[in-house]
Tab-separated table of C-alpha atoms and ligand atoms in Angstrom:
chain	number	residue	atom	x	y	z
A	597	MET	CA	-0.057	0.240	0.596
A	598	THR	CA	0.828	3.344	-0.713
A	599	LYS	CA	1.853	5.410	2.150
A	600	THR	CA	0.969	8.368	3.282
A	601	LYS	CA	1.576	10.628	6.067
A	602	THR	CA	-0.750	10.502	9.056
A	603	THR	CA	-1.620	13.740	10.872
A	604	ILE	CA	-2.881	14.298	13.966
A	605	TRP	CA	-4.751	17.411	14.837
A	606	GLN	CA	-5.532	17.660	18.696
A	607	ALA	CA	-8.710	17.958	20.151
A	608	ASN	CA	-8.316	17.261	23.812
A	609	SER	CA	-8.367	20.031	25.578
A	610	LYS	CA	-11.020	21.881	22.653
A	611	TYR	CA	-13.165	18.462	24.104
A	612	ASN	CA	-12.490	18.818	27.422
A	613	GLU	CA	-13.681	22.409	27.903
A	614	ASN	CA	-16.553	21.563	25.596
A	615	ARG	CA	-18.196	18.766	28.086
A	616	ILE	CA	-17.801	21.658	31.622
A	617	ASN	CA	-19.030	24.049	29.102
A	618	PRO	CA	-21.763	21.947	27.128
A	619	SER	CA	-22.891	26.051	24.736
A	620	ASN	CA	-19.716	26.129	23.474
A	621	ASN	CA	-19.936	24.711	19.753
A	622	GLU	CA	-17.910	23.871	16.708
A	623	GLN	CA	-16.767	27.177	16.779
A	624	ASN	CA	-14.771	26.039	19.340
A	625	PHE	CA	-13.531	23.507	16.317
A	626	PHE	CA	-12.103	25.290	14.337
A	627	GLU	CA	-8.435	22.935	13.687
A	628	LEU	CA	-11.218	20.095	12.558
A	629	THR	CA	-11.852	22.442	9.399
A	630	GLU	CA	-8.800	20.924	7.785
A	631	ALA	CA	-10.105	18.040	8.970
A	632	ALA	CA	-13.627	18.163	7.026
A	633	GLU	CA	-11.767	19.530	4.215
A	634	VAL	CA	-10.402	15.836	3.655
A	635	LEU	CA	-12.983	14.540	4.439
A	636	ARG	CA	-15.390	16.032	1.570
A	637	GLU	CA	-12.015	15.470	-0.429
A	638	GLY	CA	-12.644	11.567	-0.322
A	639	GLY	CA	-9.634	11.635	2.272
A	640	LEU	CA	-9.909	9.051	5.708
A	641	VAL	CA	-10.232	10.765	8.237
A	642	ALA	CA	-10.293	8.964	11.469
A	643	PHE	CA	-12.337	10.177	14.624
A	644	PRO	CA	-13.161	10.309	18.176
A	645	THR	CA	-16.642	8.712	19.740
A	646	GLU	CA	-17.933	8.383	22.971
A	647	THR	CA	-18.152	4.344	21.922
A	648	VAL	CA	-14.433	3.719	20.066
A	649	TYR	CA	-12.047	5.704	17.442
A	650	GLY	CA	-13.968	5.772	13.566
A	651	LEU	CA	-12.549	5.504	10.347
A	652	GLY	CA	-13.794	8.250	8.080
A	653	ALA	CA	-15.014	8.825	4.739
A	654	ASP	CA	-17.262	10.506	3.279
A	655	ALA	CA	-20.568	7.645	2.419
A	656	ARG	CA	-21.170	8.452	-0.536
A	657	ASN	CA	-18.226	8.383	-2.391
A	658	SER	CA	-17.115	5.042	-3.266
A	659	GLU	CA	-13.541	5.135	-3.803
A	660	ALA	CA	-13.720	6.569	-0.555
A	661	VAL	CA	-14.689	4.143	0.562
A	662	ALA	CA	-12.991	1.347	-0.323
A	663	GLY	CA	-10.296	3.070	0.681
A	664	ILE	CA	-11.603	2.180	4.414
A	665	PHE	CA	-11.831	-1.712	2.545
A	666	LYS	CA	-8.420	-1.230	2.027
A	667	ALA	CA	-6.594	0.073	4.822
A	668	LYS	CA	-8.502	-1.786	7.771
A	669	GLY	CA	-8.042	-5.226	6.035
A	670	ARG	CA	-12.119	-5.826	5.673
A	671	PRO	CA	-14.244	-7.981	4.524
A	672	SER	CA	-16.194	-6.288	1.572
A	673	ASP	CA	-19.428	-8.234	2.442
A	674	ASN	CA	-19.280	-5.979	5.907
A	675	PRO	CA	-21.240	-3.187	5.586
A	676	LEU	CA	-20.248	-0.209	7.195
A	677	ILE	CA	-21.888	2.068	9.932
A	678	VAL	CA	-23.296	5.836	8.581
A	679	HIS	CA	-23.113	8.319	11.371
A	680	ILE	CA	-24.611	12.090	11.009
A	681	ALA	CA	-25.023	15.326	13.594
A	682	ASP	CA	-28.284	15.137	12.950
A	683	ILE	CA	-31.856	14.194	12.763
A	684	ASN	CA	-32.642	15.874	9.562
A	685	GLN	CA	-30.215	14.273	7.307
A	686	LEU	CA	-31.609	10.877	7.637
A	687	ASP	CA	-34.773	11.511	5.097
A	688	GLU	CA	-32.590	11.431	2.506
A	689	LEU	CA	-30.467	8.304	2.965
A	690	VAL	CA	-33.603	6.194	4.081
A	691	LEU	CA	-36.980	5.049	3.277
A	692	PRO	CA	-39.549	6.353	5.397
A	693	TYR	CA	-39.221	4.562	8.632
A	694	SER	CA	-41.621	3.255	11.651
A	695	GLN	CA	-42.911	4.762	14.588
A	696	LEU	CA	-40.897	2.801	16.617
A	697	ALA	CA	-37.658	3.804	14.774
A	698	LYS	CA	-38.262	7.435	15.490
A	699	SER	CA	-39.605	6.760	18.964
A	700	VAL	CA	-35.910	4.539	19.917
A	701	MET	CA	-33.758	7.747	17.844
A	702	ASP	CA	-35.739	10.405	19.832
A	703	ARG	CA	-34.738	8.047	23.235
A	704	PHE	CA	-31.392	8.065	22.030
A	705	TRP	CA	-29.863	9.456	19.482
A	706	PRO	CA	-27.140	11.453	19.738
A	707	GLY	CA	-25.557	7.695	21.632
A	708	PRO	CA	-24.126	4.518	21.779
A	709	LEU	CA	-27.749	2.333	19.508
A	710	THR	CA	-27.501	2.328	15.758
A	711	ILE	CA	-29.840	2.355	13.550
A	712	VAL	CA	-30.838	-0.262	10.950
A	713	LEU	CA	-32.817	0.872	8.356
A	714	PRO	CA	-34.083	0.259	5.129
A	715	VAL	CA	-31.502	1.825	2.678
A	716	GLN	CA	-32.900	4.984	0.307
A	717	PRO	CA	-31.579	3.726	-3.400
A	718	ASN	CA	-28.513	5.098	-4.704
A	719	LYS	CA	-27.679	8.086	-1.829
A	720	LEU	CA	-24.755	6.128	-0.340
A	721	SER	CA	-21.797	4.940	-1.454
A	722	SER	CA	-22.867	0.955	-2.407
A	723	LEU	CA	-19.537	-0.544	-1.024
A	724	VAL	CA	-21.467	0.372	2.688
A	725	THR	CA	-24.496	-1.399	2.781
A	726	ALA	CA	-22.608	-4.245	0.829
A	727	THR	CA	-25.200	-4.526	-1.121
A	728	LEU	CA	-27.558	-4.829	1.634
A	729	PRO	CA	-31.044	-3.051	0.758
A	730	THR	CA	-30.396	-1.705	4.357
A	731	VAL	CA	-27.105	0.619	6.279
A	732	GLY	CA	-26.926	1.102	9.321
A	733	ILE	CA	-27.172	4.864	11.730
A	734	ARG	CA	-26.635	6.435	14.130
A	735	ILE	CA	-25.356	9.996	15.685
A	736	PRO	CA	-22.827	9.715	17.887
A	737	ASP	CA	-22.711	11.293	21.162
A	738	HIS	CA	-18.929	13.207	21.321
A	739	PRO	CA	-18.837	16.887	21.064
A	740	VAL	CA	-15.709	16.494	18.597
A	741	ALA	CA	-17.993	13.723	16.251
A	742	LEU	CA	-20.796	15.784	16.234
A	743	ALA	CA	-18.596	19.155	14.882
A	744	LEU	CA	-17.057	16.881	12.238
A	745	LEU	CA	-20.250	15.533	10.884
A	746	ARG	CA	-21.401	18.999	11.401
A	747	LEU	CA	-18.805	21.034	9.153
A	748	SER	CA	-17.513	17.824	6.833
A	749	GLN	CA	-21.732	17.475	5.759
A	750	CYS	CA	-21.474	14.852	4.426
A	751	PRO	CA	-23.049	11.413	5.721
A	752	VAL	CA	-19.509	10.012	7.024
A	753	ALA	CA	-18.900	5.997	6.910
A	754	ALA	CA	-17.751	4.643	9.594
A	755	PRO	CA	-16.427	1.281	11.016
A	756	SER	CA	-13.908	1.290	13.809
A	757	ALA	CA	-10.724	2.862	13.712
A	758	ASN	CA	-8.744	-0.340	14.012
A	759	ARG	CA	-6.842	-3.259	11.362
A	760	SER	CA	-9.571	-5.668	11.006
A	761	GLY	CA	-8.882	-8.784	14.088
A	762	ARG	CA	-7.434	-6.309	15.931
A	763	PRO	CA	-9.296	-4.801	18.967
A	764	SER	CA	-11.094	-1.153	18.634
A	765	PRO	CA	-8.663	2.208	19.632
A	766	THR	CA	-9.764	3.794	22.217
A	767	LEU	CA	-6.823	5.846	22.303
A	768	ALA	CA	-5.854	7.460	19.062
A	769	LYS	CA	-2.740	6.098	19.841
A	770	HIS	CA	-4.328	2.594	19.556
A	771	VAL	CA	-5.228	4.220	15.387
A	772	LEU	CA	-1.518	4.898	15.057
A	773	ASP	CA	-0.920	1.830	15.731
A	774	ASP	CA	-2.485	-0.346	13.077
A	775	LEU	CA	-3.387	2.903	10.406
A	776	ASP	CA	-0.312	5.326	11.141
A	777	GLY	CA	1.514	6.273	6.847
A	778	SER	CA	-2.227	4.285	5.659
A	779	ILE	CA	-4.353	7.335	6.354
A	780	ALA	CA	-4.678	11.140	6.203
A	781	GLY	CA	-5.048	12.153	9.563
A	782	ILE	CA	-6.453	10.809	13.244
A	783	ILE	CA	-8.118	13.710	15.128
A	784	ASP	CA	-7.269	12.902	19.008
A	785	GLY	CA	-9.671	13.546	21.411
A	786	GLY	CA	-8.462	11.503	24.346
A	787	PRO	CA	-9.461	8.111	25.843
A	788	THR	CA	-13.178	7.254	23.398
A	789	GLY	CA	-15.672	7.021	27.122
A	790	VAL	CA	-17.448	3.819	26.798
A	791	GLY	CA	-14.401	2.021	25.197
A	792	LEU	CA	-17.151	-0.974	23.369
A	793	GLU	CA	-18.799	0.130	20.346
A	794	SER	CA	-22.027	0.988	19.538
A	795	THR	CA	-25.351	-1.375	20.259
A	796	VAL	CA	-26.650	-2.399	17.004
A	797	ILE	CA	-30.801	-2.615	16.590
A	798	GLU	CA	-33.041	-3.479	13.571
A	799	LEU	CA	-37.087	-2.577	14.140
A	800	GLU	CA	-39.760	-5.284	12.779
A	801	GLY	CA	-43.375	-3.790	12.859
A	802	GLU	CA	-43.765	-1.199	15.488
A	803	ARG	CA	-43.213	-3.875	18.293
A	804	THR	CA	-40.456	-5.856	17.965
A	805	ILE	CA	-36.733	-4.310	18.784
A	806	ARG	CA	-33.976	-6.974	17.773
A	807	ILE	CA	-30.330	-6.927	19.430
A	808	LEU	CA	-27.701	-7.764	16.416
A	809	ARG	CA	-24.914	-6.934	18.601
A	810	PRO	CA	-24.710	-6.000	22.213
A	811	GLY	CA	-23.295	-2.615	22.419
A	812	GLY	CA	-23.179	0.660	25.028
A	813	ILE	CA	-27.452	0.668	25.299
A	814	THR	CA	-27.797	-2.116	27.032
A	815	GLU	CA	-30.657	-4.645	26.774
A	816	GLU	CA	-32.333	-3.076	29.875
A	817	GLN	CA	-32.231	0.399	28.980
A	818	LEU	CA	-34.350	-0.657	26.301
A	819	ILE	CA	-36.137	-2.845	28.234
A	820	GLU	CA	-37.079	-0.086	30.388
A	821	ALA	CA	-36.944	2.459	27.893
A	822	PHE	CA	-40.345	0.343	25.493
A	823	PRO	CA	-42.071	-1.894	28.165
A	824	GLU	CA	-44.642	-2.723	25.497
A	825	ALA	CA	-41.830	-4.016	23.313
A	826	ILE	CA	-40.957	-7.517	21.957
A	827	ILE	CA	-37.213	-7.305	23.119
A	828	LEU	CA	-35.259	-10.207	20.654
A	829	ASN	CA	-31.579	-11.122	21.238
A	830	ASP	CA	-29.311	-12.546	18.296
A	831	ARG	CA	-26.423	-12.238	20.678
A	832	GLU	CA	-25.886	-16.105	20.478
A	833	SER	CA	-28.471	-19.007	19.182
A	834	ASP	CA	-29.087	-22.123	22.050
A	835	ASP	CA	-25.136	-23.868	20.795
A	836	GLY	CA	-23.732	-21.077	22.045
A	837	ILE	CA	-22.823	-19.992	18.088
A	838	GLU	CA	-23.478	-16.051	16.404
A	839	GLN	CA	-25.743	-16.137	13.920
A	840	PRO	CA	-24.497	-13.917	11.094
A	841	ARG	CA	-28.084	-11.829	11.248
A	842	SER	CA	-25.745	-9.438	11.076
A	843	PRO	CA	-22.575	-9.679	8.940
A	844	GLY	CA	-19.843	-8.490	11.220
A	845	MET	CA	-21.216	-10.680	13.544
A	846	LYS	CA	-19.246	-13.852	12.106
A	847	TYR	CA	-15.848	-12.638	11.819
A	848	THR	CA	-13.974	-13.142	15.377
A	849	HIS	CA	-13.414	-9.996	15.875
A	850	TYR	CA	-11.253	-8.702	18.488
A	851	ALA	CA	-8.267	-11.302	19.157
A	852	PRO	CA	-5.110	-11.314	21.103
A	853	LYS	CA	-2.235	-12.407	19.053
A	854	GLY	CA	-1.893	-15.143	22.296
A	855	ASP	CA	-4.221	-17.967	22.953
A	856	LEU	CA	-7.133	-16.547	25.454
A	857	GLU	CA	-9.231	-18.099	27.168
A	858	VAL	CA	-12.943	-17.268	29.425
A	859	VAL	CA	-13.171	-18.786	32.976
A	860	GLN	CA	-16.468	-19.250	34.458
A	861	GLY	CA	-17.057	-20.574	37.694
A	862	THR	CA	-17.512	-20.069	41.339
A	863	ALA	CA	-14.158	-17.232	42.561
A	864	ASP	CA	-12.624	-19.684	44.585
A	865	ASP	CA	-12.646	-23.034	41.924
A	866	VAL	CA	-11.449	-18.849	38.818
A	867	ILE	CA	-9.181	-18.471	40.679
A	868	SER	CA	-7.475	-21.798	41.662
A	869	PHE	CA	-8.137	-23.120	37.626
A	870	ILE	CA	-6.218	-19.722	36.550
A	871	ARG	CA	-3.348	-20.498	39.515
A	872	ALA	CA	-2.660	-24.033	37.944
A	873	GLN	CA	-3.266	-23.629	34.521
A	874	VAL	CA	-0.452	-20.175	34.911
A	875	VAL	CA	1.888	-22.852	36.416
A	876	LEU	CA	1.606	-25.948	33.853
A	877	VAL	CA	1.735	-23.489	31.087
A	878	ALA	CA	5.262	-21.412	32.579
A	879	LYS	CA	6.997	-24.775	32.639
A	880	GLU	CA	6.806	-24.222	28.871
A	881	ASN	CA	8.610	-20.911	29.060
A	882	LYS	CA	5.357	-19.617	27.707
A	883	LYS	CA	4.562	-16.166	28.214
A	884	THR	CA	0.825	-15.811	30.130
A	885	GLY	CA	-1.474	-12.781	31.163
A	886	VAL	CA	-4.778	-12.899	33.356
A	887	LEU	CA	-7.228	-10.606	33.224
A	888	ALA	CA	-8.991	-10.978	35.995
A	889	PHE	CA	-11.612	-7.847	38.222
A	890	SER	CA	-9.734	-6.297	41.565
A	891	GLU	CA	-11.309	-7.811	43.606
A	892	ARG	CA	-9.589	-10.579	42.729
A	893	ILE	CA	-6.179	-9.395	41.484
A	894	GLY	CA	-3.815	-10.174	44.317
A	895	LYS	CA	-4.347	-13.882	44.317
A	896	TYR	CA	-2.944	-14.364	40.269
A	897	GLU	CA	1.076	-14.210	39.563
A	898	ALA	CA	1.332	-13.996	35.501
A	899	ASP	CA	3.847	-12.303	33.546
A	900	MET	CA	1.274	-10.380	33.386
A	901	VAL	CA	-2.318	-9.757	35.364
A	902	ILE	CA	-4.039	-7.017	34.217
A	903	ASP	CA	-7.360	-5.340	36.592
A	904	LEU	CA	-10.557	-4.545	34.551
A	905	GLY	CA	-11.534	-2.582	37.468
A	906	SER	CA	-14.347	-3.505	40.650
A	907	GLU	CA	-16.924	-6.467	38.565
A	908	LYS	CA	-19.689	-3.738	40.222
A	909	GLN	CA	-18.869	-1.463	37.910
A	910	LEU	CA	-18.054	-3.487	34.987
A	911	ASP	CA	-18.153	-0.064	32.881
A	912	GLU	CA	-15.337	0.417	33.893
A	913	ALA	CA	-14.503	-2.512	32.863
A	914	ALA	CA	-16.063	-1.513	29.149
A	915	GLN	CA	-13.571	1.081	28.894
A	916	ARG	CA	-10.161	-0.691	29.545
A	917	LEU	CA	-10.770	-4.151	27.973
A	918	TYR	CA	-9.854	-3.519	24.140
A	919	ALA	CA	-6.055	-1.074	26.003
A	920	ALA	CA	-5.639	-4.684	27.641
A	921	LEU	CA	-6.668	-6.922	24.592
A	922	ARG	CA	-3.748	-5.384	23.234
A	923	GLN	CA	-1.462	-4.334	26.008
A	924	PHE	CA	-0.730	-8.202	26.295
A	925	ASP	CA	-0.107	-8.523	21.962
A	926	GLU	CA	3.032	-5.472	22.801
A	927	ALA	CA	4.371	-7.138	25.627
A	928	GLY	CA	4.330	-10.825	24.115
A	929	VAL	CA	1.749	-13.030	25.815
A	930	GLN	CA	1.106	-15.794	24.507
A	931	CYS	CA	-1.559	-17.397	26.772
A	932	ILE	CA	-4.158	-15.033	28.297
A	933	TRP	CA	-7.265	-16.706	31.323
A	934	ALA	CA	-9.310	-13.880	31.266
A	935	GLU	CA	-12.525	-14.046	34.554
A	936	ALA	CA	-15.870	-13.735	33.219
A	937	CYS	CA	-18.253	-11.377	34.862
A	938	SER	CA	-22.262	-10.092	34.921
A	939	LYS	CA	-24.060	-9.641	32.309
A	940	GLU	CA	-26.070	-7.889	33.229
A	941	GLY	CA	-26.162	-4.352	31.979
A	942	ILE	CA	-22.827	-3.291	29.856
A	943	GLY	CA	-21.965	-6.922	31.439
A	944	GLY	CA	-23.871	-8.328	28.228
A	945	ALA	CA	-20.958	-6.427	25.608
A	946	LEU	CA	-18.274	-7.070	27.635
A	947	MET	CA	-19.051	-10.639	28.177
A	948	ASN	CA	-19.990	-10.896	24.340
A	949	ARG	CA	-16.748	-8.601	23.379
A	950	ILE	CA	-14.290	-10.920	25.383
A	951	VAL	CA	-15.582	-14.406	24.309
A	952	LYS	CA	-15.604	-13.445	20.997
A	953	ALA	CA	-11.983	-12.144	21.413
A	954	ALA	CA	-11.243	-16.008	23.298
A	955	GLY	CA	-12.604	-16.642	19.654
A	956	GLN	CA	-16.014	-18.751	22.308
A	957	ARG	CA	-13.564	-20.824	24.608
A	958	ILE	CA	-14.969	-20.431	27.674
A	959	THR	CA	-13.861	-23.036	30.351
A	960	LEU	CA	-16.646	-23.304	33.252
A	961	VAL	CA	-15.616	-24.579	36.258
B	1851	LIG	O1	-19.655	2.630	17.983
B	1851	LIG	C1	-19.538	2.387	16.976
B	1851	LIG	O2	-20.597	1.297	16.970
B	1851	LIG	C2	-18.297	2.469	16.675
B	1851	LIG	C3	-17.716	3.751	15.387
B	1851	LIG	C4	-16.687	4.060	15.128
B	1851	LIG	O3	-19.268	4.402	15.550
B	1851	LIG	N1	-18.444	1.289	14.529
B	1851	LIG	C5	-18.471	0.226	14.752
B	1851	LIG	O4	-19.033	0.058	12.838
B	1851	LIG	O5	-18.237	-0.836	16.050
B	1851	LIG	P1	-17.243	-1.500	13.107
B	1851	LIG	O6	-17.501	-0.950	11.728
B	1851	LIG	O7	-16.690	-1.734	13.372
B	1851	LIG	O8	-19.107	-1.484	12.709
B	1851	LIG	C6	-20.382	-2.109	12.733
B	1851	LIG	C7	-21.307	-3.275	12.592
B	1851	LIG	C8	-21.319	-4.832	12.135
B	1851	LIG	O9	-20.822	-5.971	12.861
B	1851	LIG	C9	-21.248	-4.929	11.006
B	1851	LIG	O10	-21.833	-6.311	10.385
B	1851	LIG	C10	-23.025	-4.234	11.617
B	1851	LIG	O11	-22.495	-2.769	12.640
B	1851	LIG	N2	-23.460	-2.973	10.723
B	1851	LIG	C11	-23.808	-2.297	9.425
B	1851	LIG	N3	-24.678	-2.111	8.495
B	1851	LIG	C12	-26.096	-2.975	8.594
B	1851	LIG	C13	-27.185	-3.823	8.196
B	1851	LIG	N4	-27.210	-3.256	7.617
B	1851	LIG	N5	-27.597	-5.035	8.444
B	1851	LIG	C14	-26.752	-5.425	9.956
B	1851	LIG	N6	-25.688	-5.458	10.673
B	1851	LIG	C15	-25.145	-4.001	10.129
B	1852	LIG	MG1	-15.412	-2.808	14.631
């Protein structure tokens, strides 16, 4: 691939100012006009969202969108999420939608929720939808992302800004590690908030919400907001194999380079199992790692032990997970054991990603 020089635009301080004073608007992001220009001219720009960093391109420009697939090494049958700044941009991109869809948007946008809607023909590059009749859309809840989207004045296709098969980036540094030299620029807005990707949903009629990918908006939040709705969860079928209804779900994402195994059971059993495995594997001169919650972190001795925070604060664990997986890679850890956690709240998405990173390897002890 031809190397380009990747520009880094800093939006850190402005972002923080904006969080403190929400009345600040995009005028404060004048440095983003350059990034927006690059997007409009067909370049690739990575930017922070409230979930993970996205790799953006003008969703109407096939050449630009093709660049995303090339830079990421992403399979072309995996469609991209389109990001918009304002609900007014929606009608041009999708066919008329249900009242339920409207209510879901009103309740959760801007926010970490992607809604799959029937696409308006010929408005977006067909590479974005991977020729599906639908498109996933969201309005991100991040001042830098929103400012960029407004300034660029185009719908922005943006998958997570990692090389395919690597954990999603939660820092600009992660984006650079994966994509430096193959994209035009990165807007550094500091660490992302949620740390896991958006929830992807599809609506069926006026009553059914189908979760295609668990994420930043939890199943409990959907149930609470729409108590009358039927909420279906495609997360796993009965045999634990994910249904590829959302094309991206059939690929092994987020896998660290080392072998990862999730261990589930009572605290004592999990500790003894992991401790014994570490000793066994260390004898083979392999580098060992443990991903654990702070409640039991002191119980493990391995080459690298990473604390995800308290198992009672899974929001924090969600923020830390992808960086932790990258740390194991950097240290060349060959065998990793991860403690399982509750699937309540954000735990649903967290366990989904940990289990995926483990290639579905869960050991019940
Ligand atoms: O939080 C996020 O969603 C981040 C940030 C950057 O917005 N983006 C992200 O994009 O995670 P990506 O490409 O890594 O994941 C998009 C997921 C994939 O699983 C894809 O298959 C699914 O959304 N998806 C996209 N369009 C779809 C469609 N029309 N029907 C079903 N699934 C779709
Ligand atoms: Mg991704």
